[in-house]
Short mmCIF file of C-alpha atoms and ligand atoms in Angstrom, two decimals:
data_model
loop_
_atom_site.label_atom_id
_atom_site.label_comp_id
_atom_site.label_asym_id
_atom_site.label_seq_id
_atom_site.Cartn_x
_atom_site.Cartn_y
_atom_site.Cartn_z
CA MET A 1188 -0.91 -47.89 -11.65
CA ARG A 1189 0.06 -46.73 -15.14
CA ALA A 1190 0.80 -43.01 -15.16
CA SER A 1191 -1.37 -42.71 -18.26
CA ALA A 1192 -4.39 -43.65 -16.17
CA GLY A 1193 -4.54 -40.04 -15.03
CA TYR A 1194 -2.38 -40.71 -11.99
CA PRO A 1195 -0.90 -39.49 -9.86
CA ILE A 1196 -3.87 -37.42 -8.78
CA ILE A 1197 -2.73 -35.23 -5.91
CA THR A 1198 -5.69 -34.27 -3.74
CA LEU A 1199 -5.76 -31.11 -1.63
CA ASN A 1200 -5.37 -33.13 1.56
CA GLU A 1201 -2.41 -35.07 0.17
CA PHE A 1202 -0.79 -31.82 -0.96
CA ILE A 1203 -1.30 -30.27 2.47
CA ILE A 1204 0.22 -33.35 4.17
CA ASN A 1205 3.17 -33.36 1.74
CA ARG A 1206 3.82 -29.66 2.35
CA GLN A 1207 3.59 -30.14 6.10
CA SER A 1208 6.11 -33.01 5.97
CA GLU A 1209 8.56 -30.50 4.49
CA HIS A 1210 8.27 -28.59 7.79
CA PRO A 1211 8.59 -31.18 10.58
CA GLU A 1212 8.47 -28.36 13.12
CA ALA A 1213 4.95 -27.49 11.97
CA ARG A 1214 2.23 -28.52 14.41
CA GLY A 1215 -0.23 -29.27 11.61
CA ASP A 1216 -2.76 -26.70 12.83
CA LEU A 1217 -2.71 -24.68 9.60
CA SER A 1218 -2.95 -27.93 7.64
CA ARG A 1219 -6.04 -28.92 9.62
CA LEU A 1220 -7.53 -25.48 9.00
CA LEU A 1221 -6.91 -25.67 5.25
CA HIS A 1222 -8.56 -29.11 5.16
CA HIS A 1223 -11.73 -27.70 6.75
CA ILE A 1224 -11.76 -24.81 4.29
CA GLY A 1225 -11.81 -27.40 1.51
CA VAL A 1226 -14.78 -29.15 3.12
CA ALA A 1227 -16.74 -25.90 3.41
CA ALA A 1228 -15.96 -25.05 -0.21
CA LYS A 1229 -17.45 -28.37 -1.36
CA ILE A 1230 -20.63 -27.73 0.66
CA VAL A 1231 -21.03 -24.21 -0.72
CA ASN A 1232 -20.28 -25.41 -4.25
CA LYS A 1233 -23.05 -28.02 -4.02
CA LYS A 1234 -25.56 -25.38 -2.88
CA ILE A 1235 -24.54 -22.87 -5.54
CA ASN A 1236 -24.92 -25.46 -8.28
CA LYS A 1237 -28.58 -25.84 -7.25
CA ALA A 1238 -29.13 -22.05 -7.15
CA GLY A 1239 -30.38 -22.07 -10.72
CA LEU A 1240 -33.39 -24.08 -9.62
CA VAL A 1241 -34.77 -21.05 -7.80
CA ASP A 1242 -38.36 -21.85 -8.81
CA ILE A 1243 -38.04 -25.12 -6.95
CA LEU A 1244 -35.79 -23.88 -4.20
CA GLY A 1245 -37.56 -20.55 -3.76
CA GLU A 1246 -36.17 -17.09 -3.18
CA ALA A 1247 -34.24 -16.31 -0.03
CA GLY A 1248 -36.70 -15.87 2.81
CA ASP A 1249 -39.24 -18.19 1.17
CA VAL A 1250 -40.12 -21.69 2.23
CA ASN A 1251 -39.31 -24.05 -0.64
CA VAL A 1252 -41.24 -27.04 -1.91
CA GLN A 1253 -39.47 -29.22 0.62
CA GLY A 1254 -40.76 -26.92 3.36
CA GLU A 1255 -37.20 -25.67 4.03
CA ASP A 1256 -36.38 -22.05 4.71
CA VAL A 1257 -34.46 -20.73 1.68
CA GLN A 1258 -31.31 -18.92 2.74
CA LYS A 1259 -29.53 -16.20 0.83
CA LEU A 1260 -26.51 -17.97 -0.61
CA ASP A 1261 -24.06 -15.53 0.93
CA VAL A 1262 -25.61 -16.19 4.35
CA PHE A 1263 -25.44 -19.92 3.61
CA ALA A 1264 -21.76 -19.60 2.65
CA ASN A 1265 -21.01 -17.53 5.75
CA ASP A 1266 -22.71 -20.07 8.02
CA HIS A 1267 -20.94 -23.09 6.51
CA PHE A 1268 -17.47 -21.58 6.45
CA THR A 1269 -18.03 -20.49 10.06
CA ALA A 1270 -19.11 -24.02 10.99
CA ALA A 1271 -16.04 -25.49 9.25
CA LEU A 1272 -13.76 -23.10 11.15
CA GLN A 1273 -15.47 -24.05 14.43
CA ALA A 1274 -14.91 -27.73 13.58
CA SER A 1275 -11.23 -27.12 12.85
CA GLY A 1276 -10.62 -25.91 16.40
CA GLU A 1277 -7.83 -23.71 15.03
CA VAL A 1278 -9.63 -20.33 14.79
CA CYS A 1279 -10.40 -18.08 17.75
CA ALA A 1280 -12.22 -15.32 15.82
CA ILE A 1281 -13.64 -14.43 12.40
CA ALA A 1282 -14.11 -11.19 10.50
CA SER A 1283 -16.63 -11.59 7.70
CA GLU A 1284 -18.15 -9.30 5.10
CA GLU A 1285 -21.47 -10.64 6.40
CA ASN A 1286 -20.93 -9.55 10.02
CA GLN A 1287 -20.48 -5.96 11.20
CA GLU A 1288 -18.33 -7.09 14.15
CA ILE A 1289 -15.85 -9.94 14.69
CA ILE A 1290 -17.22 -13.19 16.11
CA THR A 1291 -15.19 -14.99 18.77
CA PHE A 1292 -15.25 -18.19 20.74
CA ASP A 1293 -18.44 -17.28 22.60
CA GLU A 1294 -20.01 -18.25 19.27
CA GLY A 1295 -18.43 -21.69 19.14
CA LEU A 1296 -14.92 -20.84 17.97
CA SER A 1297 -11.93 -22.29 19.79
CA ARG A 1298 -10.59 -20.40 22.84
CA ASP A 1299 -7.20 -21.98 22.09
CA GLY A 1300 -7.21 -21.24 18.36
CA HIS A 1301 -3.92 -19.79 17.13
CA TYR A 1302 -5.45 -18.04 14.12
CA VAL A 1303 -7.93 -15.35 13.17
CA PHE A 1304 -9.79 -15.72 9.89
CA CYS A 1305 -11.03 -13.00 7.51
CA MET A 1306 -13.45 -13.81 4.71
CA ASP A 1307 -15.81 -12.62 2.07
CA PRO A 1308 -17.88 -15.80 2.08
CA LEU A 1309 -19.53 -15.19 -1.28
CA ASP A 1310 -18.13 -12.28 -3.24
CA GLY A 1311 -20.21 -11.15 -6.19
CA SER A 1312 -23.27 -13.05 -4.96
CA SER A 1313 -25.59 -10.77 -6.98
CA ASN A 1314 -24.15 -12.46 -10.09
CA ILE A 1315 -25.59 -15.86 -9.14
CA GLU A 1316 -29.06 -15.11 -10.49
CA VAL A 1317 -27.51 -14.51 -13.93
CA ASN A 1318 -25.25 -17.54 -13.69
CA VAL A 1319 -21.99 -15.60 -13.47
CA SER A 1320 -19.21 -17.18 -11.40
CA VAL A 1321 -18.73 -16.01 -7.82
CA GLY A 1322 -16.19 -16.73 -5.13
CA THR A 1323 -15.10 -17.06 -1.54
CA ILE A 1324 -12.02 -15.07 -0.48
CA PHE A 1325 -10.13 -15.74 2.77
CA SER A 1326 -7.12 -14.52 4.71
CA ILE A 1327 -5.50 -16.03 7.81
CA TYR A 1328 -3.33 -14.39 10.51
CA ARG A 1329 -1.80 -15.65 13.74
CA ARG A 1330 -3.58 -14.07 16.69
CA LEU A 1331 -1.60 -11.38 18.56
CA SER A 1332 -3.81 -11.23 21.66
CA PRO A 1333 -3.16 -13.58 24.62
CA GLU A 1334 -4.29 -17.18 24.03
CA GLY A 1335 -7.36 -18.16 25.99
CA GLU A 1336 -8.61 -14.56 26.04
CA PRO A 1337 -11.21 -13.21 23.58
CA ALA A 1338 -9.64 -12.05 20.33
CA GLU A 1339 -9.36 -8.32 19.84
CA LEU A 1340 -9.93 -6.02 16.87
CA SER A 1341 -6.15 -5.49 16.71
CA ASP A 1342 -5.77 -9.16 15.75
CA PHE A 1343 -7.49 -8.24 12.49
CA LEU A 1344 -5.79 -4.90 11.84
CA GLN A 1345 -2.41 -6.42 11.01
CA THR A 1346 -0.85 -5.42 7.70
CA GLY A 1347 -1.29 -7.92 4.88
CA GLU A 1348 2.42 -8.80 5.05
CA HIS A 1349 1.57 -10.78 8.19
CA GLN A 1350 -0.87 -13.15 6.50
CA VAL A 1351 0.10 -16.79 7.10
CA ALA A 1352 -2.22 -17.98 4.32
CA ALA A 1353 -4.70 -16.57 1.81
CA GLY A 1354 -6.85 -17.97 -0.93
CA TYR A 1355 -10.03 -17.96 -2.91
CA VAL A 1356 -12.55 -20.46 -4.24
CA ILE A 1357 -14.04 -19.66 -7.65
CA TYR A 1358 -17.42 -21.30 -8.26
CA GLY A 1359 -17.48 -21.19 -12.05
CA SER A 1360 -17.55 -23.59 -14.99
CA SER A 1361 -15.43 -25.61 -12.61
CA THR A 1362 -14.80 -25.01 -8.92
CA THR A 1363 -11.20 -24.15 -8.15
CA LEU A 1364 -9.45 -23.43 -4.86
CA VAL A 1365 -6.31 -21.29 -5.16
CA TYR A 1366 -4.19 -20.55 -2.09
CA THR A 1367 -0.77 -19.63 -0.79
CA THR A 1368 0.97 -20.09 2.56
CA GLY A 1369 3.90 -17.97 1.42
CA ASN A 1370 5.58 -20.76 -0.55
CA GLY A 1371 4.12 -20.03 -3.97
CA VAL A 1372 0.57 -20.37 -5.29
CA ASP A 1373 -1.22 -23.61 -6.15
CA GLY A 1374 -4.66 -24.33 -7.58
CA PHE A 1375 -6.96 -27.31 -7.02
CA THR A 1376 -9.97 -28.11 -9.17
CA LEU A 1377 -12.91 -30.00 -7.71
CA ASP A 1378 -13.58 -33.38 -9.33
CA PRO A 1379 -17.29 -33.88 -8.51
CA GLY A 1380 -16.97 -37.52 -9.47
CA ILE A 1381 -14.73 -38.27 -6.50
CA GLY A 1382 -15.60 -35.21 -4.37
CA GLU A 1383 -11.96 -34.13 -4.13
CA PHE A 1384 -10.06 -30.95 -4.93
CA CYS A 1385 -7.22 -32.18 -7.18
CA LEU A 1386 -3.99 -30.31 -7.94
CA SER A 1387 -4.54 -28.69 -11.33
CA HIS A 1388 -2.32 -25.57 -11.25
CA SER A 1389 1.03 -26.28 -9.54
CA GLY A 1390 3.27 -23.33 -8.76
CA ILE A 1391 1.22 -20.62 -10.52
CA ARG A 1392 3.37 -17.78 -11.92
CA THR A 1393 1.54 -14.79 -13.42
CA PRO A 1394 3.02 -13.42 -16.69
CA GLU A 1395 5.25 -10.37 -16.17
CA THR A 1396 3.07 -8.53 -18.69
CA GLY A 1397 -0.22 -9.08 -20.45
CA ARG A 1398 -2.80 -7.61 -22.79
CA ILE A 1399 -5.95 -7.69 -20.65
CA TYR A 1400 -7.19 -4.72 -18.67
CA SER A 1401 -10.15 -5.12 -16.32
CA ILE A 1402 -12.01 -2.07 -15.04
CA ASN A 1403 -15.66 -0.96 -14.97
CA GLU A 1404 -15.47 1.67 -17.70
CA GLY A 1405 -19.05 2.67 -16.88
CA ASN A 1406 -17.45 4.74 -14.09
CA TYR A 1407 -15.05 6.44 -16.53
CA VAL A 1408 -16.28 9.97 -15.93
CA HIS A 1409 -15.64 9.54 -12.20
CA PHE A 1410 -12.10 8.12 -12.51
CA PRO A 1411 -8.95 10.05 -11.55
CA ILE A 1412 -7.34 11.61 -14.66
CA GLY A 1413 -4.38 9.22 -14.43
CA VAL A 1414 -6.72 6.22 -14.70
CA LYS A 1415 -8.49 7.79 -17.69
CA LYS A 1416 -5.13 8.32 -19.41
CA TYR A 1417 -4.09 4.70 -18.67
CA ILE A 1418 -7.34 3.37 -20.17
CA LYS A 1419 -6.71 5.42 -23.34
CA TYR A 1420 -3.16 4.00 -23.42
CA CYS A 1421 -4.61 0.47 -23.29
CA GLN A 1422 -6.87 1.31 -26.23
CA GLU A 1423 -4.04 2.51 -28.49
CA ILE A 1424 -2.22 0.24 -30.94
CA ASP A 1425 0.46 -1.66 -29.02
CA PRO A 1426 3.58 -1.55 -31.25
CA ASN A 1427 4.60 -5.00 -30.04
CA SER A 1428 1.36 -6.67 -31.14
CA GLY A 1429 -0.03 -4.22 -33.67
CA ARG A 1430 -3.34 -4.01 -31.80
CA PRO A 1431 -4.82 -2.52 -28.61
CA TYR A 1432 -5.15 -4.40 -25.32
CA THR A 1433 -8.30 -6.42 -24.64
CA SER A 1434 -10.93 -5.25 -22.16
CA ARG A 1435 -12.34 -8.04 -19.99
CA TYR A 1436 -14.59 -7.26 -17.01
CA ILE A 1437 -16.90 -9.83 -15.40
CA GLY A 1438 -17.80 -7.81 -12.30
CA SER A 1439 -16.77 -10.66 -10.00
CA LEU A 1440 -13.38 -10.02 -8.38
CA VAL A 1441 -12.26 -13.63 -8.09
CA SER A 1442 -13.19 -14.32 -11.74
CA ASP A 1443 -11.49 -11.22 -13.13
CA PHE A 1444 -8.41 -11.78 -10.97
CA HIS A 1445 -8.16 -15.53 -11.68
CA ARG A 1446 -8.23 -15.01 -15.46
CA ASN A 1447 -5.59 -12.27 -15.27
CA LEU A 1448 -3.45 -14.35 -12.87
CA LEU A 1449 -3.24 -17.16 -15.42
CA LYS A 1450 -3.13 -15.13 -18.65
CA GLY A 1451 -1.52 -11.89 -17.55
CA GLY A 1452 -3.39 -8.63 -17.10
CA ILE A 1453 -4.34 -5.84 -14.73
CA PHE A 1454 -7.47 -5.39 -12.61
CA ILE A 1455 -8.26 -1.89 -11.38
CA TYR A 1456 -10.93 -0.69 -8.99
CA PRO A 1457 -9.85 2.91 -8.34
CA GLN A 1458 -11.36 5.56 -6.15
CA THR A 1459 -14.28 7.34 -7.82
CA GLN A 1460 -16.41 10.33 -6.84
CA SER A 1461 -19.09 7.94 -5.50
CA ALA A 1462 -16.49 5.68 -3.84
CA PRO A 1463 -13.66 8.02 -2.74
CA ARG A 1464 -11.78 5.13 -1.07
CA GLY A 1465 -12.58 2.63 -3.82
CA LYS A 1466 -15.12 -0.17 -3.40
CA LEU A 1467 -13.13 -3.28 -2.47
CA ARG A 1468 -12.40 -4.18 1.15
CA LEU A 1469 -8.80 -4.22 2.32
CA ILE A 1470 -8.94 -7.00 4.91
CA TYR A 1471 -10.95 -9.76 3.20
CA GLU A 1472 -10.71 -8.89 -0.50
CA CYS A 1473 -7.61 -6.86 -1.40
CA ASN A 1474 -5.04 -8.26 1.06
CA PRO A 1475 -5.63 -11.96 0.28
CA ILE A 1476 -5.69 -11.30 -3.48
CA ALA A 1477 -2.56 -9.13 -3.13
CA PHE A 1478 -0.73 -11.89 -1.19
CA ILE A 1479 -1.54 -14.38 -3.96
CA ALA A 1480 -0.59 -11.92 -6.71
CA GLU A 1481 2.81 -11.19 -5.15
CA GLN A 1482 3.49 -14.88 -4.43
CA ALA A 1483 2.83 -15.54 -8.14
CA GLY A 1484 5.26 -12.80 -9.23
CA GLY A 1485 2.71 -10.02 -9.71
CA THR A 1486 2.04 -6.88 -7.73
CA ALA A 1487 -0.82 -5.12 -5.93
CA THR A 1488 -1.14 -1.52 -4.73
CA ASN A 1489 -3.60 1.22 -3.91
CA GLY A 1490 -2.01 3.25 -6.72
CA ILE A 1491 0.82 4.40 -4.47
CA THR A 1492 1.67 1.80 -1.76
CA ARG A 1493 1.82 -2.00 -1.77
CA THR A 1494 -1.57 -3.21 -0.60
CA VAL A 1495 0.01 -5.53 1.99
CA GLU A 1496 1.82 -2.58 3.60
CA LEU A 1497 -1.36 -0.60 4.22
CA HIS A 1498 -2.29 -0.30 7.91
CA PRO A 1499 -5.96 -1.26 8.25
CA GLN A 1500 -8.10 1.27 10.14
CA GLY A 1501 -11.22 -0.88 10.38
CA LEU A 1502 -12.67 -4.30 9.52
CA HIS A 1503 -14.61 -3.10 6.46
CA GLN A 1504 -12.23 -0.42 5.21
CA ARG A 1505 -12.23 0.11 1.44
CA VAL A 1506 -9.10 0.90 -0.62
CA PRO A 1507 -8.32 1.55 -4.29
CA PHE A 1508 -6.96 -1.63 -5.88
CA TYR A 1509 -4.50 -2.11 -8.76
CA VAL A 1510 -3.44 -5.76 -9.11
CA GLY A 1511 -1.88 -8.03 -11.72
CA SER A 1512 1.14 -8.31 -13.99
CA ARG A 1513 4.00 -6.27 -12.61
CA SER A 1514 4.84 -4.25 -15.74
CA MET A 1515 1.16 -3.36 -16.30
CA VAL A 1516 0.71 -2.11 -12.74
CA ASP A 1517 3.99 -0.18 -13.06
CA LYS A 1518 2.73 1.45 -16.28
CA ALA A 1519 -0.56 2.40 -14.60
CA HIS A 1520 1.49 3.99 -11.79
CA GLU A 1521 3.38 6.06 -14.38
CA PHE A 1522 0.10 7.58 -15.57
CA LEU A 1523 -1.12 8.13 -11.99
CA ASN A 1524 2.15 9.91 -11.14
CA THR A 1525 2.14 11.98 -14.33
CA TYR A 1526 -1.47 13.11 -14.34
CA HIS A 1527 -3.10 14.46 -11.18
P1 P6P B 2524 -18.88 -2.86 -9.92
C1 P6P B 2524 -18.91 -7.70 -6.57
O1 P6P B 2524 -20.05 -7.00 -6.11
C2 P6P B 2524 -17.67 -6.88 -6.19
O2 P6P B 2524 -17.58 -6.74 -4.81
C3 P6P B 2524 -16.42 -7.54 -6.75
O3 P6P B 2524 -16.51 -8.93 -6.82
C4 P6P B 2524 -16.30 -6.91 -8.13
O4 P6P B 2524 -14.97 -6.83 -8.60
C5 P6P B 2524 -16.88 -5.51 -7.91
O5 P6P B 2524 -17.76 -5.60 -6.79
C6 P6P B 2524 -17.67 -5.03 -9.11
O6 P6P B 2524 -18.11 -3.72 -8.80
O7 P6P B 2524 -19.04 -1.49 -9.29
O8 P6P B 2524 -17.97 -2.80 -11.13
O9 P6P B 2524 -20.18 -3.58 -10.21
#
């Protein structure tokens, strides 16, 4: 097949198989799990693409014209990722933004699963009604508790350094799955024509610096003084470019992070008076994004400590989040350290 015919297309499954063949000792269980994540992402993507037809589909809780119960899309995403993880047979327990407590194999997960799975099944779901991109974020750890026994909370309170894989799916103008297993970061864009995630961003490296800062400046009055000073720094004329930085804020973590990952930039969700620990969740938002950022050459902290070194105290714990190009996060730290 001529290369110019758009080949070789490398599908997600082919990429997973190729990567696994580089590690003959691998049992293939993580590969199987990643495959099922891809399947769930396709199912959620299909549903989200119909979300704009709300008059036909009905609001969550309604019965639509087909007589079907309309689900909230984040519940739909949670259910389908859970079903995919059950089908994989590789996961013994799940922590989800949608569930107050962990779910274990008494709800269909595998007693012999080697992994525990953390997810925000549909982050930013309130943006769907205004057609803003949203995402799924996930993080995978090896279980610590004895195999065959119910998973324990401690399985989920590992530091982010112990993640075996992490990723996100961004349901936007195109649907892209980005993940790492600790060997760099790769992105796959869904080709609806063939129903496959195809390698589109191989070996993502985030620029060491950038000109984009992402923060909800509506909270300015509630920010720590160091954050206020950093924002003013971003708005001054940069001697290297002769102009200020650019402010870009979508209000959807995966969208803001994905843009900055590719173009360079910093995303900040600091503590505020109304959110003294920040807003974003450590286990299923900040840690997976931090793992990806660091694997791509960037950095992620709570303003003081690497995010992945923070010891989780609870499933839904919130932390301040500074993530992106290394030199930009370092500069923000300078202002945080200088102004208290
Ligand atoms: P704010 C979406 O609700 C979310 O959890 C993240 O995706 C996003 O980065 C953040 O909240 C936006 O929060 O307070 O700026 O609207």
